[in-house]
């Protein structure tokens, strides 16, 4: 697979500035890849690099979603008939910040850090933000792409927490699947970013910001 056949950049405003370096890492890795299944060290590194880029992409979308939530609260005060823009639910707002509530020793609610595993965290962010930005069409949970994305996450988890030597093997099919999943997640994140930025601009105008 030729590196020039792939594009992992967004070109979508300040939120994407920090993604360029991660995208360049992926492109460099593809350029160095010669399709040799014996080079397992490279393949494992590629999967980790690819998911670093995917997580960075989704983190940028999360930042837009959190800003949109805050603007929606302010914009609601300027809309007729109390019409309120779509917002995150309280638990969605908290979880997108990697926070949660527990009952503390004193019997009162206590907010603490919450570190979900990579797979559920990524999937939660995609589904929540697709709903918030009213672009559920971008995340079709019944699609082949969604299924491969979840399988790629399991592959990444297998490489991160191997139980046997076989768990460290990345096959040709695995590589092809990961590349397709990265392209799909990049496309979804780019679509969500575009929708999120559009929402932010509209809400900013409504709120007079």
mmCIF file of C-alpha atoms in Angstrom:
data_model
loop_
_atom_site.group_PDB
_atom_site.id
_atom_site.type_symbol
_atom_site.label_atom_id
_atom_site.label_comp_id
_atom_site.label_asym_id
_atom_site.label_seq_id
_atom_site.Cartn_x
_atom_site.Cartn_y
_atom_site.Cartn_z
ATOM 1 C CA UNK A 1 0.000 0.000 0.000
ATOM 2 C CA UNK A 2 1.508 3.292 -1.102
ATOM 3 C CA UNK A 3 1.665 6.158 1.401
ATOM 4 C CA UNK A 4 0.609 8.651 -1.248
ATOM 5 C CA UNK A 5 -2.738 6.846 -1.449
ATOM 6 C CA UNK A 6 -3.626 8.045 2.048
ATOM 7 C CA UNK A 7 -4.253 11.393 3.656
ATOM 8 C CA UNK A 8 -4.404 11.716 7.419
ATOM 9 C CA UNK A 9 -4.697 15.496 7.719
ATOM 10 C CA UNK A 10 -7.876 17.498 8.316
ATOM 11 C CA UNK A 11 -7.155 21.085 7.287
ATOM 12 C CA UNK A 12 -9.987 22.244 9.523
ATOM 13 C CA UNK A 13 -8.962 25.197 11.701
ATOM 14 C CA UNK A 14 -7.085 25.682 15.016
ATOM 15 C CA UNK A 15 -8.483 22.540 16.625
ATOM 16 C CA UNK A 16 -6.511 20.408 14.201
ATOM 17 C CA UNK A 17 -3.110 22.080 14.567
ATOM 18 C CA UNK A 18 -1.853 19.532 17.071
ATOM 19 C CA UNK A 19 -2.911 16.636 14.866
ATOM 20 C CA UNK A 20 -0.479 17.371 12.052
ATOM 21 C CA UNK A 21 2.535 15.864 13.800
ATOM 22 C CA UNK A 22 0.620 12.684 14.657
ATOM 23 C CA UNK A 23 -0.640 12.469 11.088
ATOM 24 C CA UNK A 24 2.902 12.885 9.785
ATOM 25 C CA UNK A 25 4.013 10.011 12.015
ATOM 26 C CA UNK A 26 1.407 7.793 10.397
ATOM 27 C CA UNK A 27 2.446 8.852 6.890
ATOM 28 C CA UNK A 28 6.109 8.217 7.695
ATOM 29 C CA UNK A 29 5.255 4.788 9.052
ATOM 30 C CA UNK A 30 3.353 3.944 5.865
ATOM 31 C CA UNK A 31 6.304 5.134 3.771
ATOM 32 C CA UNK A 32 8.627 2.785 5.689
ATOM 33 C CA UNK A 33 6.269 -0.170 5.444
ATOM 34 C CA UNK A 34 7.352 -2.720 2.838
ATOM 35 C CA UNK A 35 4.651 -5.295 3.508
ATOM 36 C CA UNK A 36 7.088 -7.704 5.161
ATOM 37 C CA UNK A 37 5.152 -9.768 7.681
ATOM 38 C CA UNK A 38 8.416 -10.716 9.400
ATOM 39 C CA UNK A 39 8.864 -7.137 10.628
ATOM 40 C CA UNK A 40 6.528 -7.498 13.575
ATOM 41 C CA UNK A 41 8.239 -4.765 15.579
ATOM 42 C CA UNK A 42 7.315 -2.227 12.911
ATOM 43 C CA UNK A 43 3.754 -3.515 12.653
ATOM 44 C CA UNK A 44 3.158 -3.246 16.387
ATOM 45 C CA UNK A 45 4.610 0.275 16.360
ATOM 46 C CA UNK A 46 2.391 1.218 13.434
ATOM 47 C CA UNK A 47 -0.769 0.096 15.226
ATOM 48 C CA UNK A 48 0.186 2.090 18.331
ATOM 49 C CA UNK A 49 1.083 5.165 16.243
ATOM 50 C CA UNK A 50 -2.169 4.919 14.342
ATOM 51 C CA UNK A 51 -4.238 4.795 17.501
ATOM 52 C CA UNK A 52 -2.321 7.731 18.987
ATOM 53 C CA UNK A 53 -3.462 9.727 15.967
ATOM 54 C CA UNK A 54 -7.030 8.427 16.286
ATOM 55 C CA UNK A 55 -7.182 9.360 19.964
ATOM 56 C CA UNK A 56 -5.776 12.828 19.237
ATOM 57 C CA UNK A 57 -8.408 13.330 16.546
ATOM 58 C CA UNK A 58 -11.252 12.368 18.827
ATOM 59 C CA UNK A 59 -9.850 14.491 21.670
ATOM 60 C CA UNK A 60 -10.040 17.515 19.375
ATOM 61 C CA UNK A 61 -13.670 16.700 18.601
ATOM 62 C CA UNK A 62 -14.369 16.324 22.333
ATOM 63 C CA UNK A 63 -12.962 19.805 22.934
ATOM 64 C CA UNK A 64 -15.359 21.225 20.349
ATOM 65 C CA UNK A 65 -18.266 19.343 21.932
ATOM 66 C CA UNK A 66 -17.482 20.702 25.394
ATOM 67 C CA UNK A 67 -17.233 24.255 24.061
ATOM 68 C CA UNK A 68 -20.513 23.809 22.214
ATOM 69 C CA UNK A 69 -22.181 22.664 25.435
ATOM 70 C CA UNK A 70 -21.069 25.802 27.280
ATOM 71 C CA UNK A 71 -22.122 28.083 24.430
ATOM 72 C CA UNK A 72 -25.507 26.361 24.190
ATOM 73 C CA UNK A 73 -26.229 27.274 27.807
ATOM 74 C CA UNK A 74 -25.475 30.919 27.101
ATOM 75 C CA UNK A 75 -27.281 30.928 23.743
ATOM 76 C CA UNK A 76 -30.462 29.575 25.361
ATOM 77 C CA UNK A 77 -30.878 32.916 27.135
ATOM 78 C CA UNK A 78 -31.122 34.707 23.778
ATOM 79 C CA UNK A 79 -33.603 32.411 22.020
ATOM 80 C CA UNK A 80 -37.376 32.977 21.789
ATOM 81 C CA UNK A 81 -39.873 30.850 23.691
ATOM 82 C CA UNK A 82 -37.147 29.292 25.778
ATOM 83 C CA UNK A 83 -35.960 27.176 22.833
ATOM 84 C CA UNK A 84 -32.807 25.458 23.955
ATOM 85 C CA UNK A 85 -30.056 24.177 21.652
ATOM 86 C CA UNK A 86 -29.157 20.532 21.982
ATOM 87 C CA UNK A 87 -26.746 19.947 24.853
ATOM 88 C CA UNK A 88 -24.872 17.131 26.500
ATOM 89 C CA UNK A 89 -26.620 15.377 29.344
ATOM 90 C CA UNK A 90 -24.972 15.897 32.760
ATOM 91 C CA UNK A 91 -23.366 12.443 32.690
ATOM 92 C CA UNK A 92 -22.174 12.883 29.082
ATOM 93 C CA UNK A 93 -20.669 16.265 29.943
ATOM 94 C CA UNK A 94 -18.818 14.769 32.890
ATOM 95 C CA UNK A 95 -17.593 11.632 31.121
ATOM 96 C CA UNK A 96 -16.260 13.600 28.123
ATOM 97 C CA UNK A 97 -14.009 15.342 30.656
ATOM 98 C CA UNK A 98 -12.907 11.965 32.055
ATOM 99 C CA UNK A 99 -14.667 12.694 35.337
ATOM 100 C CA UNK A 100 -17.364 10.952 37.363
ATOM 101 C CA UNK A 101 -19.172 11.202 40.698
ATOM 102 C CA UNK A 102 -18.897 8.731 43.546
ATOM 103 C CA UNK A 103 -20.195 8.765 47.099
ATOM 104 C CA UNK A 104 -17.385 9.962 49.345
ATOM 105 C CA UNK A 105 -16.552 8.702 52.847
ATOM 106 C CA UNK A 106 -18.641 11.541 54.288
ATOM 107 C CA UNK A 107 -21.711 10.340 52.412
ATOM 108 C CA UNK A 108 -21.639 13.258 49.987
ATOM 109 C CA UNK A 109 -21.153 13.215 46.203
ATOM 110 C CA UNK A 110 -17.510 13.569 45.187
ATOM 111 C CA UNK A 111 -16.198 14.282 41.705
ATOM 112 C CA UNK A 112 -13.134 12.230 40.743
ATOM 113 C CA UNK A 113 -11.056 11.358 37.686
ATOM 114 C CA UNK A 114 -12.438 8.512 35.606
ATOM 115 C CA UNK A 115 -10.136 6.590 33.284
ATOM 116 C CA UNK A 116 -12.078 4.311 30.962
ATOM 117 C CA UNK A 117 -10.190 1.875 28.778
ATOM 118 C CA UNK A 118 -9.291 3.146 25.314
ATOM 119 C CA UNK A 119 -11.926 1.211 23.366
ATOM 120 C CA UNK A 120 -15.047 2.220 25.310
ATOM 121 C CA UNK A 121 -13.720 5.771 25.702
ATOM 122 C CA UNK A 122 -13.286 6.232 21.944
ATOM 123 C CA UNK A 123 -16.619 4.628 21.101
ATOM 124 C CA UNK A 124 -18.469 6.697 23.716
ATOM 125 C CA UNK A 125 -16.956 9.927 22.390
ATOM 126 C CA UNK A 126 -17.877 9.138 18.771
ATOM 127 C CA UNK A 127 -21.471 8.191 19.555
ATOM 128 C CA UNK A 128 -22.076 11.057 21.986
ATOM 129 C CA UNK A 129 -20.629 13.743 19.731
ATOM 130 C CA UNK A 130 -22.380 12.416 16.626
ATOM 131 C CA UNK A 131 -25.660 12.843 18.506
ATOM 132 C CA UNK A 132 -24.721 16.280 19.848
ATOM 133 C CA UNK A 133 -23.735 17.580 16.408
ATOM 134 C CA UNK A 134 -26.800 15.906 14.853
ATOM 135 C CA UNK A 135 -24.646 13.798 12.558
ATOM 136 C CA UNK A 136 -25.620 10.305 13.653
ATOM 137 C CA UNK A 137 -25.269 9.333 10.001
ATOM 138 C CA UNK A 138 -21.485 9.497 10.439
ATOM 139 C CA UNK A 139 -21.425 6.750 13.069
ATOM 140 C CA UNK A 140 -23.455 3.829 11.777
ATOM 141 C CA UNK A 141 -23.089 1.199 14.489
ATOM 142 C CA UNK A 142 -24.490 -1.439 12.133
ATOM 143 C CA UNK A 143 -21.898 -0.806 9.439
ATOM 144 C CA UNK A 144 -18.937 -2.966 8.446
ATOM 145 C CA UNK A 145 -16.631 0.000 9.196
ATOM 146 C CA UNK A 146 -17.878 0.266 12.769
ATOM 147 C CA UNK A 147 -17.320 -3.439 13.260
ATOM 148 C CA UNK A 148 -13.765 -3.238 11.909
ATOM 149 C CA UNK A 149 -13.054 -0.219 14.091
ATOM 150 C CA UNK A 150 -14.036 -2.204 17.194
ATOM 151 C CA UNK A 151 -11.945 -5.163 16.002
ATOM 152 C CA UNK A 152 -8.970 -2.826 15.503
ATOM 153 C CA UNK A 153 -9.355 -1.580 19.063
ATOM 154 C CA UNK A 154 -9.275 -5.189 20.272
ATOM 155 C CA UNK A 155 -6.089 -5.729 18.242
ATOM 156 C CA UNK A 156 -4.516 -2.654 19.805
ATOM 157 C CA UNK A 157 -5.532 -3.893 23.287
ATOM 158 C CA UNK A 158 -4.108 -7.346 22.512
ATOM 159 C CA UNK A 159 -0.754 -5.803 21.584
ATOM 160 C CA UNK A 160 -0.779 -3.610 24.687
ATOM 161 C CA UNK A 161 -1.662 -6.446 27.086
ATOM 162 C CA UNK A 162 -0.343 -9.668 25.508
ATOM 163 C CA UNK A 163 -0.989 -12.963 27.250
ATOM 164 C CA UNK A 164 0.949 -15.172 24.832
ATOM 165 C CA UNK A 165 3.605 -14.643 22.151
ATOM 166 C CA UNK A 166 0.899 -15.065 19.493
ATOM 167 C CA UNK A 167 -0.845 -11.979 20.841
ATOM 168 C CA UNK A 168 2.074 -9.896 19.514
ATOM 169 C CA UNK A 169 1.645 -11.031 15.910
ATOM 170 C CA UNK A 170 0.116 -8.560 13.399
ATOM 171 C CA UNK A 171 -0.884 -10.313 10.175
ATOM 172 C CA UNK A 172 -1.327 -8.863 6.682
ATOM 173 C CA UNK A 173 -5.088 -8.902 7.231
ATOM 174 C CA UNK A 174 -4.622 -7.127 10.577
ATOM 175 C CA UNK A 175 -2.551 -4.393 8.928
ATOM 176 C CA UNK A 176 -5.077 -3.876 6.160
ATOM 177 C CA UNK A 177 -7.914 -3.725 8.692
ATOM 178 C CA UNK A 178 -6.127 -1.182 10.892
ATOM 179 C CA UNK A 179 -5.377 1.086 7.925
ATOM 180 C CA UNK A 180 -9.021 0.940 6.810
ATOM 181 C CA UNK A 181 -10.179 1.641 10.359
ATOM 182 C CA UNK A 182 -7.837 4.610 10.686
ATOM 183 C CA UNK A 183 -9.141 6.042 7.422
ATOM 184 C CA UNK A 184 -12.730 5.535 8.577
ATOM 185 C CA UNK A 185 -12.176 7.077 12.022
ATOM 186 C CA UNK A 186 -10.311 9.998 10.427
ATOM 187 C CA UNK A 187 -13.238 10.575 8.093
ATOM 188 C CA UNK A 188 -15.736 10.404 10.966
ATOM 189 C CA UNK A 189 -13.675 12.739 13.153
ATOM 190 C CA UNK A 190 -13.254 15.215 10.288
ATOM 191 C CA UNK A 191 -17.009 15.194 9.654
ATOM 192 C CA UNK A 192 -17.731 15.695 13.354
ATOM 193 C CA UNK A 193 -15.197 18.513 13.548
ATOM 194 C CA UNK A 194 -16.786 20.285 10.613
ATOM 195 C CA UNK A 195 -20.268 19.886 12.091
ATOM 196 C CA UNK A 196 -19.038 20.934 15.531
ATOM 197 C CA UNK A 197 -17.297 24.057 14.266
ATOM 198 C CA UNK A 198 -20.445 25.017 12.315
ATOM 199 C CA UNK A 199 -22.503 24.618 15.506
ATOM 200 C CA UNK A 200 -20.012 26.680 17.501
ATOM 201 C CA UNK A 201 -20.160 29.519 14.980
ATOM 202 C CA UNK A 202 -23.959 29.524 14.964
ATOM 203 C CA UNK A 203 -24.190 29.363 18.759
ATOM 204 C CA UNK A 204 -21.545 32.067 19.130
ATOM 205 C CA UNK A 205 -23.606 34.368 16.928
ATOM 206 C CA UNK A 206 -26.796 33.562 18.837
ATOM 207 C CA UNK A 207 -25.126 34.210 22.171
ATOM 208 C CA UNK A 208 -23.511 37.390 20.917
ATOM 209 C CA UNK A 209 -19.999 35.986 21.429
#
